[in-house]
Each structure stands twice: as structure tokens, then as C-alpha cells.
XYZ file of C-alpha atoms in Angstrom:
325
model
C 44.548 20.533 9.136
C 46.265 23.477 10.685
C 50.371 23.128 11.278
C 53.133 20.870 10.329
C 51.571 17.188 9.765
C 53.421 15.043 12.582
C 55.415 12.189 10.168
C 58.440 9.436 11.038
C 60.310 7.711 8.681
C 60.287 3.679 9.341
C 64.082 2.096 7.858
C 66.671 3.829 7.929
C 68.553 2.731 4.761
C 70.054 3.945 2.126
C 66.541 5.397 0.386
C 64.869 6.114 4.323
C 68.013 8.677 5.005
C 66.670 10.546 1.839
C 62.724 10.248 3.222
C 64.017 11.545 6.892
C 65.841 14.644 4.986
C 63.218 15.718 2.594
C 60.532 15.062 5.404
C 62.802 17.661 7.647
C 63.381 20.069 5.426
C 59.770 20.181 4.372
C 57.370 23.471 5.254
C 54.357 21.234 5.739
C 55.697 18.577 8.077
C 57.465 17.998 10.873
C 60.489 14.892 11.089
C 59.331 13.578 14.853
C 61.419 10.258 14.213
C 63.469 7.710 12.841
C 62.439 3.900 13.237
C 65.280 1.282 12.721
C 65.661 -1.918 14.448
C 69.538 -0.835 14.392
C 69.087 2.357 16.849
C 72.540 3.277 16.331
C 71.859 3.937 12.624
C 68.455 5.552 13.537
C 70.235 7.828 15.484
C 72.935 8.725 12.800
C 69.925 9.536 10.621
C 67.904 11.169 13.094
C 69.480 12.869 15.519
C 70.828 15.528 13.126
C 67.571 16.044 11.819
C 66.015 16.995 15.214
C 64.569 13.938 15.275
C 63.826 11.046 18.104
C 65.418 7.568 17.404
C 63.266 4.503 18.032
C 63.990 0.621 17.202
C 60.120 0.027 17.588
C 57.593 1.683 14.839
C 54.839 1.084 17.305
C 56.770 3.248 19.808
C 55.200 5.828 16.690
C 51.337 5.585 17.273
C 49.991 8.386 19.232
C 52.837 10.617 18.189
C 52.423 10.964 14.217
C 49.966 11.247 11.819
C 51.784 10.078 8.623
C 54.938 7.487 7.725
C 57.168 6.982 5.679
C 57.909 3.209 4.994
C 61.168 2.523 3.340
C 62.212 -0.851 5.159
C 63.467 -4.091 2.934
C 60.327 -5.149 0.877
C 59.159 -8.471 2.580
C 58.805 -6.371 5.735
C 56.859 -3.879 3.890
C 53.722 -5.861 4.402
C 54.085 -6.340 8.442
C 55.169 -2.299 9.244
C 52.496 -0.609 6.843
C 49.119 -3.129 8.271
C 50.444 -2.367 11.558
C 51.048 1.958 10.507
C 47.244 1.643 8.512
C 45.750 -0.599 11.495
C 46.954 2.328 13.877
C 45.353 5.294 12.025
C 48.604 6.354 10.305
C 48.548 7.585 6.801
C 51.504 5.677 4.764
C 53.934 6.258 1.757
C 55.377 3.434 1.163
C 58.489 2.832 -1.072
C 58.206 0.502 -4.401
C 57.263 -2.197 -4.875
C 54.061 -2.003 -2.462
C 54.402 -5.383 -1.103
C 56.242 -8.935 -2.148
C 53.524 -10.502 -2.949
C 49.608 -9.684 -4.167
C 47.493 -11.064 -1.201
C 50.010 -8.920 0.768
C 49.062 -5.535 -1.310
C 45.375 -6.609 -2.123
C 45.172 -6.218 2.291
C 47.361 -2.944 2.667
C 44.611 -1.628 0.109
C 41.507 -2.875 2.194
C 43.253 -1.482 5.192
C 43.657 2.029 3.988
C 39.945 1.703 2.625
C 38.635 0.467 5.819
C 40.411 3.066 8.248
C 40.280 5.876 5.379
C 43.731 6.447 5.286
C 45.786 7.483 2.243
C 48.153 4.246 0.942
C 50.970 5.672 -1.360
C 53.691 3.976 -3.370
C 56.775 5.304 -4.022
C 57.095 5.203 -7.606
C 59.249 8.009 -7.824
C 59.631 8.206 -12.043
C 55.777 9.261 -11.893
C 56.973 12.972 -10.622
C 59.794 14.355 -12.547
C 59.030 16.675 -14.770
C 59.470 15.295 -17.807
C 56.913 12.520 -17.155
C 53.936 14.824 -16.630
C 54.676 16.160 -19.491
C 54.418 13.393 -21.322
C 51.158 12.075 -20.629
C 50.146 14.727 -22.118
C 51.534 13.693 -24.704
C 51.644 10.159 -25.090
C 47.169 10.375 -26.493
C 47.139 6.143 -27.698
C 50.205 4.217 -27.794
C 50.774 1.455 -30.197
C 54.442 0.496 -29.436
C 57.177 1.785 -26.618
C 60.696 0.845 -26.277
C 61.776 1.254 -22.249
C 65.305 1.392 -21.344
C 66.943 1.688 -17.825
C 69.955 0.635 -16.733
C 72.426 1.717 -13.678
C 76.199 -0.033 -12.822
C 76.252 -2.478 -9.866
C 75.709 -0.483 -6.682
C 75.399 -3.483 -4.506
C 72.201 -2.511 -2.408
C 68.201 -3.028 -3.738
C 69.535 -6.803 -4.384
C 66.986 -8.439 -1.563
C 64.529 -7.982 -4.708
C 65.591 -8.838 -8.959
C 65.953 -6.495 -11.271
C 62.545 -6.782 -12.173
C 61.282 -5.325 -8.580
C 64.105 -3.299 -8.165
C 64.243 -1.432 -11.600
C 61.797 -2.280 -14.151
C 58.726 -1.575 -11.913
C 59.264 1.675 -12.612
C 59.117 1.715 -16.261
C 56.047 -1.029 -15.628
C 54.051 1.568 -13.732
C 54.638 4.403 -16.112
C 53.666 2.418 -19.405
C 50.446 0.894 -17.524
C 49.510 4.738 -16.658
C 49.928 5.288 -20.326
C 48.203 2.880 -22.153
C 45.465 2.438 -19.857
C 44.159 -1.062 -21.236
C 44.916 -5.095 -19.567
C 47.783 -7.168 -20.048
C 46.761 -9.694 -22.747
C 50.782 -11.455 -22.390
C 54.023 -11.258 -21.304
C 57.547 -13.126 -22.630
C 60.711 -12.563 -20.770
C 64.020 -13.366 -20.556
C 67.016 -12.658 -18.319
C 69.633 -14.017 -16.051
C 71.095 -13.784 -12.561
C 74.844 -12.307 -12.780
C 76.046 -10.394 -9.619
C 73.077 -12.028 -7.294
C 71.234 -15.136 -6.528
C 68.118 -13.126 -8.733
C 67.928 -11.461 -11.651
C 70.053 -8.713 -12.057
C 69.134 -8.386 -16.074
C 65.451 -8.510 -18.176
C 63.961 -7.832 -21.408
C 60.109 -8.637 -21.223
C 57.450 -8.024 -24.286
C 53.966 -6.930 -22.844
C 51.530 -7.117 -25.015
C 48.062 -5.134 -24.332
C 44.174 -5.537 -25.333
C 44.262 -2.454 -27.223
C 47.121 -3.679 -29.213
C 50.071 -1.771 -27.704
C 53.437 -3.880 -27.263
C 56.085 -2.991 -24.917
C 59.684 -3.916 -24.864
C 61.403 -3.537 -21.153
C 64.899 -4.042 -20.528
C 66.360 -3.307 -17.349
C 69.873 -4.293 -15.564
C 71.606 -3.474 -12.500
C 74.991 -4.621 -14.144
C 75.834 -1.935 -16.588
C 78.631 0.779 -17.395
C 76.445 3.513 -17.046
C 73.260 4.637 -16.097
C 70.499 5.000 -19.112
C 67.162 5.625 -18.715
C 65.408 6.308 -21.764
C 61.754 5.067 -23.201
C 60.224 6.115 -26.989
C 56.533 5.750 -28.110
C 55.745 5.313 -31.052
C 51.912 6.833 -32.183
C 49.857 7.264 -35.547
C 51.765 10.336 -36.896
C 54.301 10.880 -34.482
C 56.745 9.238 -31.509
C 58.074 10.663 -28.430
C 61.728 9.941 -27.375
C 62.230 10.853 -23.690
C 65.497 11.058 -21.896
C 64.627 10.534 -17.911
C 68.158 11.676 -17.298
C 68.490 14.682 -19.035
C 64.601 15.628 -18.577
C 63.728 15.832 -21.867
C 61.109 15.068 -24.652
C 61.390 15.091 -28.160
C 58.303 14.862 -30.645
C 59.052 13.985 -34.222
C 55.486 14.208 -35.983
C 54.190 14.692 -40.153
C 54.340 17.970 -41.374
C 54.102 19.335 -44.570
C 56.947 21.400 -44.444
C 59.286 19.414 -41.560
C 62.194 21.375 -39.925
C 64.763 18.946 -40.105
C 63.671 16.911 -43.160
C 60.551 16.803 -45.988
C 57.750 15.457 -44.324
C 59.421 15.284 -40.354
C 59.464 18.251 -37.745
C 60.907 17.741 -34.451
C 59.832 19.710 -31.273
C 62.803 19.336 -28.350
C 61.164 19.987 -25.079
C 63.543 20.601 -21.542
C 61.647 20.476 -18.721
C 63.239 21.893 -15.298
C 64.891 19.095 -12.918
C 62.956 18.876 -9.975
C 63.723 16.205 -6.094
C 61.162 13.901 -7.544
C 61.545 12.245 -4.047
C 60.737 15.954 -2.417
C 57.732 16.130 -5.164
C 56.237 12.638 -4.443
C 56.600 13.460 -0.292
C 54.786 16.636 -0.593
C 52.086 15.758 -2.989
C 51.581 12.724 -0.394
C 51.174 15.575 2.355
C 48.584 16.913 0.458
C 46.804 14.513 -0.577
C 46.200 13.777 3.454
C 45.491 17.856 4.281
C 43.193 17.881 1.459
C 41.985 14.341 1.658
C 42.130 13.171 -1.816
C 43.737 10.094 -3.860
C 47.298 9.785 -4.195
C 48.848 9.968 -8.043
C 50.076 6.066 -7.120
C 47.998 4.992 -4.806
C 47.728 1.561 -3.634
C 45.620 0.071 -6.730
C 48.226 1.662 -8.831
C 50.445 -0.405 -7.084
C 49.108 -3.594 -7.084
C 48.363 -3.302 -10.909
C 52.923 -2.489 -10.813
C 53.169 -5.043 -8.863
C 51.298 -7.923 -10.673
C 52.710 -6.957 -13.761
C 56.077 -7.374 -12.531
C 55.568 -10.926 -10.483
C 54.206 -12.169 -13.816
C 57.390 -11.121 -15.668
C 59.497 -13.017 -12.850
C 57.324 -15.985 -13.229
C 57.618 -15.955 -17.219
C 61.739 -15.269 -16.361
C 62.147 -18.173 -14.813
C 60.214 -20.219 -16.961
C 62.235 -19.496 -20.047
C 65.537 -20.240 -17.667
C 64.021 -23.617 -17.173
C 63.396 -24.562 -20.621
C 66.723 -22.689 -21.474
C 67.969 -25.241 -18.918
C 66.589 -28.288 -20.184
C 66.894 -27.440 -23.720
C 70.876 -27.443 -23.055
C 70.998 -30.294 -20.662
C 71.168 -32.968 -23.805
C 72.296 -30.809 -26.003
C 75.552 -32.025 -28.222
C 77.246 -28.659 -27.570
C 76.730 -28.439 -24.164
């Protein structure tokens, strides 16, 4: 493929102004528009950027190769068929669809036109996360944490959709084996969903995960630590860094212990993720999160919903004849 790849960006949000930037300011595409079905905001967005305004995406076919899709999630589904129907190639932002029939088609669409489907799961490229699946060899127990104050967008989906997924997607990559169970528990706060979870995942291979996210904290944490046979790794997503405590015989901080601190440089993960998508379509091969990847996110986090809500039911009922209700 010789030139700048011809790309749009479809929503232009709060997350599809940061797609229409990095796509701009990118060597190996070219911004040709900005979809919104408020053209006054696509224009905001776009018209800075050198880029046409449009209220219609399929105003887009015929003039781009390659889209970015960051509109609310239950459209997701109806602009990427259309984008994958039309020959486009498509990044699309987390979660890849609101429900599984919806992803299980997006997939069989980018099969059967042999077009590349990416999710946005942005945690996948920072720096520190390569680095630890190099790491991370056969996990037997993690401990996720991520947490942000109230921003007051991202609430059309729970917590769970909005948050977690991202700390789903990364422990699936790592342990690599089915989800035997899940337990979860959480409540609605800010919104009419979820706005806090903790959910236990347990695995075939044995591994158990603990996941707590909220969207109603005093500060932002996003931390996870895996624990191994003679060693754990304690990552810091903010800071970008990785420590590995492991056996030694000597130990440089106690008998027995030595601990290896690792910095890794801060990269745009959102710059990384649209550029690795670009090349994935110039040198036709699979995305990092593809649409499989996905799905397997996505299932994982409808089942913790489902499990959610069915503790707030019994939680419900338990209290409704309760004498200290």
C-alpha cells in the first residue's frame, strides 16, 4: 500500500476527538473526516484538523479505507456492520459490541470481507504491559485494581464495561485458560448502573482473579500484582512500572527476597494502538485485540453483570424481611 491510508473517525466524543487528533498527526494516514450526527461538533473536531465534517458515516464509503469507531456502545454494532459491509477496515473502541450475537457478527463480517476488526483496548499497549507478559510465564493468583473519580461521561455502560474490561482483557491474555466461575458484587451510586465491582474469576488452570473497579473514587489507581511459583509482579499502570520480587539466595533487600524495579518509557497508548492498527492493514496481518479477543472481553464482562445483579437481588430479598431492615 503506497501513501497515507485514507481513514475518518465515526463519533465525535470525548474519546473520537482524541482518534481524529492522533489519526491527523499520524505519518501513515491521512484524517479525511469526522462523522457525527451533531455536524456542528463534527466540525469543531474536524475542521481544525483539515478534515471534512459529515452527519452520515455512509457519506464515508468510497472515500476511506479505514475507521475509527468511537460512537456510544449500543450503536457500535449498527456503524461498524455497515463500515465492514462497505469494505472499510475498523478500530473500534471497547467494549466491541453490547451484546455477544452483536460481536459474534462484526467478527464474521470482517472474516467474510477480509477486513481487519480491532478493539480498542487501549491498556494492551503501554509499555509496561508488554513487558509484562513477558513476564507474567503461569499465573496462579492476580489482584487488579483500577479506579478513577466521577467524570460524568462513559456512564451509558457500568463500571464493569466501562472500566473493568480492561483489566478483564489483560488477565485473559495472561492466563490463557477458560473461565470455570465468576462471583461479583457491586452497587449503582452516581448512575442508574453500576458504578462499583469486585468480581472473583476463577480459571481451569487454577488461577483466581480478584477485580475491583469504580468510577466513584478520590483518585485514580490502577494497579494489578501476580502472584507465581517463586516470584510476583506488582505493576503500577500509572507510573509505568514493574517490580519483580523473586527467591534468591542472597536477596537485596532481605534473606531469601531480591527485588528488580523496572521503568518502562510512557508512551500515547492511544497513538500506539492507532498505528499498530495501520499496520496491521498495510501489512495485512491480525490485530494484537482483534475481534475474538474482544468477544472473549466482552463475555467475560456480561457474565460479571449478570452475576452483579444476581447477588443485588438476593441482597434484596435477603433484607426485605429482615428484623433490621
Amino acid at each position: 500500500m503506497a501513501g497515507k491510508l485514507p481513514m475518518a473517525v465515526i463519533g465525535a466524543g470525548h474519546f473520537g476527538k482524541f482518534h481524529a487528533q492522533k489519526v491527523a498527526a499520524s505519518q501513515h494516514a491521512e484524517l479525511v473526516a469526522v462523522v457525527d450526527i451533531d455536524l456542528a461538533r463534527a466540525k469543531e473536531i474536524g475542521e481544525p484538523l483539515g478534515a471534512e465534517a459529515l452527519s452520515d458515516y455512509r457519506e464515508l464509503f468510497g472515500k476511506v479505507e479505514a475507521v475509527c469507531v468511537a460512537v456510544p456502545t449500543h450503536s457500535h454494532h449498527a456503524a461498524a456492520s455497515d463500515c465492514l459491509s462497505a469494505g472499510l477496515h475498523v478500530l473500534i473502541e471497547k467494549p466491541i459490541a453490547d451484546t455477544l450475537e452483536a460481536a459474534d457478527a462484526l467478527i464474521e463480517l470482517a472474516r467474510d470481507n477480509d477486513r481487519i476488526l480491532q478493539v480498542g483496548h487501549l491498556v494492551r499497549f503501554s509499555g509496561v504491559a508488554a513487558a509484562l507478559r513477558s513476564h507474567a510465564t503461569r499465573p496462579l493468583y492476580i489482584d487488579s485494581l483500577r479506579i478513577t473519580p466521577f467524570q460524568g461521561r462513559g456512564t451509558d455502560v457500568n463500571v464493569i464495561l466501562d472500566l473493568m474490561i480492561h483489566d478483564i482483557d489483560l488477565i485473559l491474555s495472561l492466563v490463557d485458560s477458560p473461565i470455570t466461575d465468576i462471583d461479583a458484587a457491586g452497587a449503582p451510586v452516581f448512575t442508574a448502573s453500576e458504578d462499583i465491582c469486585n468480581a472473583r474469576v476463577k480459571f481451569a488452570n487454577g488461577c483466581i482473579a480478584t477485580i475491583t473497579a469504580s468510577r466513584i473514587s478520590f483518585k485514580t489507581e490502577r494497579r494489578m500484582r501476580i502472584f507465581q511459583s517463586n516470584n510476583y509482579l506488582s505493576v503500577n499502570f500509572d507510573e509505568q512500572s514493574l517490580n519483580v520480587v523473586k527467591r534468591s539466595d542472597q536477596g537485596n533487600v532481605f534473606p531469601g527476597v531480591d527485588i528488580a524495579e523496572h521503568r518502562y518509557e510512557e508512551v500515547d497508548a492511544l497513538e500506539q494502538e492507532i498505528e499498530s492498527f495501520i499496520a496491521c492493514i498495510r501489512e495485512k496481518r491480525q490485530p494484537l485485540v482483534g475481534g475474538v479477543e474482544g468477544r472473549q472481553a466482552l463475555e467475560a464482562a456480561l457474565i460479571v453483570t449478570r452475576k452483579l445483579q444476581e447477588h443485588a437481588r438476593f441482597v434484596m430479598g435477603a433484607n426485605s424481611g429482615s428484623d433490621f431492615g
